[in-house]
Amino acid sequence: MTLYYRTQSWSSSPQQHPDQEMINLWNHVADKANWRIVQLPNGFYQTEYKDIKNEDNWIDVTRRETIEGAEAAIDGSIEHYAKKVEFANGPKVIKTFT
């Protein structure tokens, strides 16, 4: 008797190459000049980035208890999106052998 079976693994949604509009958004969010921190009535600080399609609109991202925490969150987001832009350009050669 022969038993055949099939397995699948699922880590996240299928990865696609991002379109130019998405890369433009990542570049926009990776620029610290497009970010701000606002203080909310409850004393928390909210990080926001400028809407790429409407410069009068700001998109809220996260809330933190301190202004230092809010700025650290912005720095982390900038680093994250800068890496996404870098990886969208395709594989990066790390080492070659001769």
PDB file of C-alpha atoms in Angstrom:
ATOM      1  CA  MET A   1       0.000   0.000   0.000  1.00  0.00           C
ATOM      2  CA  THR A   2       1.311   3.465  -0.884  1.00  0.00           C
ATOM      3  CA  LEU A   3       0.185   6.519   1.005  1.00  0.00           C
ATOM      4  CA  TYR A   4       0.471   9.900  -0.642  1.00  0.00           C
ATOM      5  CA  TYR A   5       0.036  13.131   1.247  1.00  0.00           C
ATOM      6  CA  ARG A   6       0.506  16.797   0.683  1.00  0.00           C
ATOM      7  CA  THR A   7       1.603  19.442   3.140  1.00  0.00           C
ATOM      8  CA  GLN A   8       1.561  23.199   3.000  1.00  0.00           C
ATOM      9  CA  SER A   9       3.072  25.849   5.158  1.00  0.00           C
ATOM     10  CA  TRP A  10       1.661  29.311   5.522  1.00  0.00           C
ATOM     11  CA  SER A  11       3.592  32.177   7.023  1.00  0.00           C
ATOM     12  CA  SER A  12       1.694  35.199   5.700  1.00  0.00           C
ATOM     13  CA  SER A  13      -0.081  36.449   2.637  1.00  0.00           C
ATOM     14  CA  PRO A  14       1.666  35.749  -0.670  1.00  0.00           C
ATOM     15  CA  GLN A  15       4.487  38.168  -1.342  1.00  0.00           C
ATOM     16  CA  GLN A  16       4.179  40.300  -4.441  1.00  0.00           C
ATOM     17  CA  HIS A  17       6.500  42.857  -5.898  1.00  0.00           C
ATOM     18  CA  PRO A  18       5.178  46.241  -4.743  1.00  0.00           C
ATOM     19  CA  ASP A  19       3.903  48.676  -7.350  1.00  0.00           C
ATOM     20  CA  GLN A  20       5.389  52.140  -7.816  1.00  0.00           C
ATOM     21  CA  GLU A  21       2.612  53.791  -5.797  1.00  0.00           C
ATOM     22  CA  MET A  22       3.495  51.640  -2.773  1.00  0.00           C
ATOM     23  CA  ILE A  23       7.221  52.340  -3.165  1.00  0.00           C
ATOM     24  CA  ASN A  24       6.459  56.077  -3.346  1.00  0.00           C
ATOM     25  CA  LEU A  25       4.483  55.812  -0.086  1.00  0.00           C
ATOM     26  CA  TRP A  26       7.359  53.937   1.586  1.00  0.00           C
ATOM     27  CA  ASN A  27       9.818  56.624   0.438  1.00  0.00           C
ATOM     28  CA  HIS A  28       7.475  59.308   1.756  1.00  0.00           C
ATOM     29  CA  VAL A  29       7.108  57.651   5.170  1.00  0.00           C
ATOM     30  CA  ALA A  30      10.870  56.977   5.352  1.00  0.00           C
ATOM     31  CA  ASP A  31      11.503  60.756   5.357  1.00  0.00           C
ATOM     32  CA  LYS A  32      11.397  62.202   8.895  1.00  0.00           C
ATOM     33  CA  ALA A  33      10.286  65.590   7.519  1.00  0.00           C
ATOM     34  CA  ASN A  34       6.896  63.984   6.798  1.00  0.00           C
ATOM     35  CA  TRP A  35       6.273  63.075  10.466  1.00  0.00           C
ATOM     36  CA  ARG A  36       4.974  64.952  13.478  1.00  0.00           C
ATOM     37  CA  ILE A  37       4.074  64.287  17.115  1.00  0.00           C
ATOM     38  CA  VAL A  38       0.891  65.709  18.633  1.00  0.00           C
ATOM     39  CA  GLN A  39      -0.169  65.665  22.265  1.00  0.00           C
ATOM     40  CA  LEU A  40      -3.626  64.234  22.867  1.00  0.00           C
ATOM     41  CA  PRO A  41      -6.086  65.488  25.530  1.00  0.00           C
ATOM     42  CA  ASN A  42      -5.343  62.400  27.648  1.00  0.00           C
ATOM     43  CA  GLY A  43      -1.644  63.324  27.826  1.00  0.00           C
ATOM     44  CA  PHE A  44      -0.430  60.675  25.383  1.00  0.00           C
ATOM     45  CA  TYR A  45       1.607  61.529  22.295  1.00  0.00           C
ATOM     46  CA  GLN A  46       0.456  60.459  18.844  1.00  0.00           C
ATOM     47  CA  THR A  47       2.752  59.993  15.859  1.00  0.00           C
ATOM     48  CA  GLU A  48       1.399  61.000  12.464  1.00  0.00           C
ATOM     49  CA  TYR A  49       2.720  61.199   8.951  1.00  0.00           C
ATOM     50  CA  LYS A  50       1.597  63.591   6.227  1.00  0.00           C
ATOM     51  CA  ASP A  51      -0.834  62.062   3.744  1.00  0.00           C
ATOM     52  CA  ILE A  52       0.990  61.687   0.440  1.00  0.00           C
ATOM     53  CA  LYS A  53      -2.175  62.546  -1.529  1.00  0.00           C
ATOM     54  CA  ASN A  54      -3.384  65.453   0.639  1.00  0.00           C
ATOM     55  CA  GLU A  55      -0.757  67.485   2.471  1.00  0.00           C
ATOM     56  CA  ASP A  56      -3.396  69.039   4.754  1.00  0.00           C
ATOM     57  CA  ASN A  57      -4.265  65.597   6.131  1.00  0.00           C
ATOM     58  CA  TRP A  58      -2.226  63.627   8.686  1.00  0.00           C
ATOM     59  CA  ILE A  59      -2.485  59.870   9.226  1.00  0.00           C
ATOM     60  CA  ASP A  60      -2.125  58.668  12.819  1.00  0.00           C
ATOM     61  CA  VAL A  61       0.143  55.696  13.389  1.00  0.00           C
ATOM     62  CA  THR A  62       0.766  55.055  17.071  1.00  0.00           C
ATOM     63  CA  ARG A  63       0.422  56.483  20.578  1.00  0.00           C
ATOM     64  CA  ARG A  64       3.065  56.605  23.275  1.00  0.00           C
ATOM     65  CA  GLU A  65       3.222  57.807  26.871  1.00  0.00           C
ATOM     66  CA  THR A  66       6.309  59.978  26.390  1.00  0.00           C
ATOM     67  CA  ILE A  67       7.561  62.243  23.637  1.00  0.00           C
ATOM     68  CA  GLU A  68      10.819  60.263  23.638  1.00  0.00           C
ATOM     69  CA  GLY A  69       8.849  57.062  23.083  1.00  0.00           C
ATOM     70  CA  ALA A  70       6.924  58.696  20.255  1.00  0.00           C
ATOM     71  CA  GLU A  71      10.109  59.859  18.553  1.00  0.00           C
ATOM     72  CA  ALA A  72      11.643  56.402  18.963  1.00  0.00           C
ATOM     73  CA  ALA A  73       8.538  54.925  17.318  1.00  0.00           C
ATOM     74  CA  ILE A  74       8.936  57.320  14.384  1.00  0.00           C
ATOM     75  CA  ASP A  75      12.635  56.399  14.052  1.00  0.00           C
ATOM     76  CA  GLY A  76      11.699  52.716  14.063  1.00  0.00           C
ATOM     77  CA  SER A  77       9.063  53.265  11.375  1.00  0.00           C
ATOM     78  CA  ILE A  78      11.532  55.204   9.235  1.00  0.00           C
ATOM     79  CA  GLU A  79      14.081  52.400   9.533  1.00  0.00           C
ATOM     80  CA  HIS A  80      11.421  49.796   8.686  1.00  0.00           C
ATOM     81  CA  TYR A  81      10.189  51.586   5.555  1.00  0.00           C
ATOM     82  CA  ALA A  82      13.707  52.452   4.384  1.00  0.00           C
ATOM     83  CA  LYS A  83      14.495  48.723   4.447  1.00  0.00           C
ATOM     84  CA  LYS A  84      11.318  47.950   2.496  1.00  0.00           C
ATOM     85  CA  VAL A  85      12.389  50.439  -0.205  1.00  0.00           C
ATOM     86  CA  GLU A  86      15.858  48.905  -0.307  1.00  0.00           C
ATOM     87  CA  PHE A  87      14.495  45.363  -0.657  1.00  0.00           C
ATOM     88  CA  ALA A  88      11.975  46.443  -3.300  1.00  0.00           C
ATOM     89  CA  ASN A  89      14.930  47.203  -5.554  1.00  0.00           C
ATOM     90  CA  GLY A  90      15.628  43.476  -5.772  1.00  0.00           C
ATOM     91  CA  PRO A  91      18.244  41.164  -4.315  1.00  0.00           C
ATOM     92  CA  LYS A  92      21.351  42.761  -2.888  1.00  0.00           C
ATOM     93  CA  VAL A  93      24.707  41.092  -3.581  1.00  0.00           C
ATOM     94  CA  ILE A  94      26.354  40.395  -0.242  1.00  0.00           C
ATOM     95  CA  LYS A  95      29.392  38.467  -1.373  1.00  0.00           C
ATOM     96  CA  THR A  96      30.871  37.207  -4.639  1.00  0.00           C
ATOM     97  CA  PHE A  97      33.405  34.463  -5.116  1.00  0.00           C
ATOM     98  CA  THR A  98      36.135  34.315  -7.734  1.00  0.00           C
TER      99      THR A  98
END
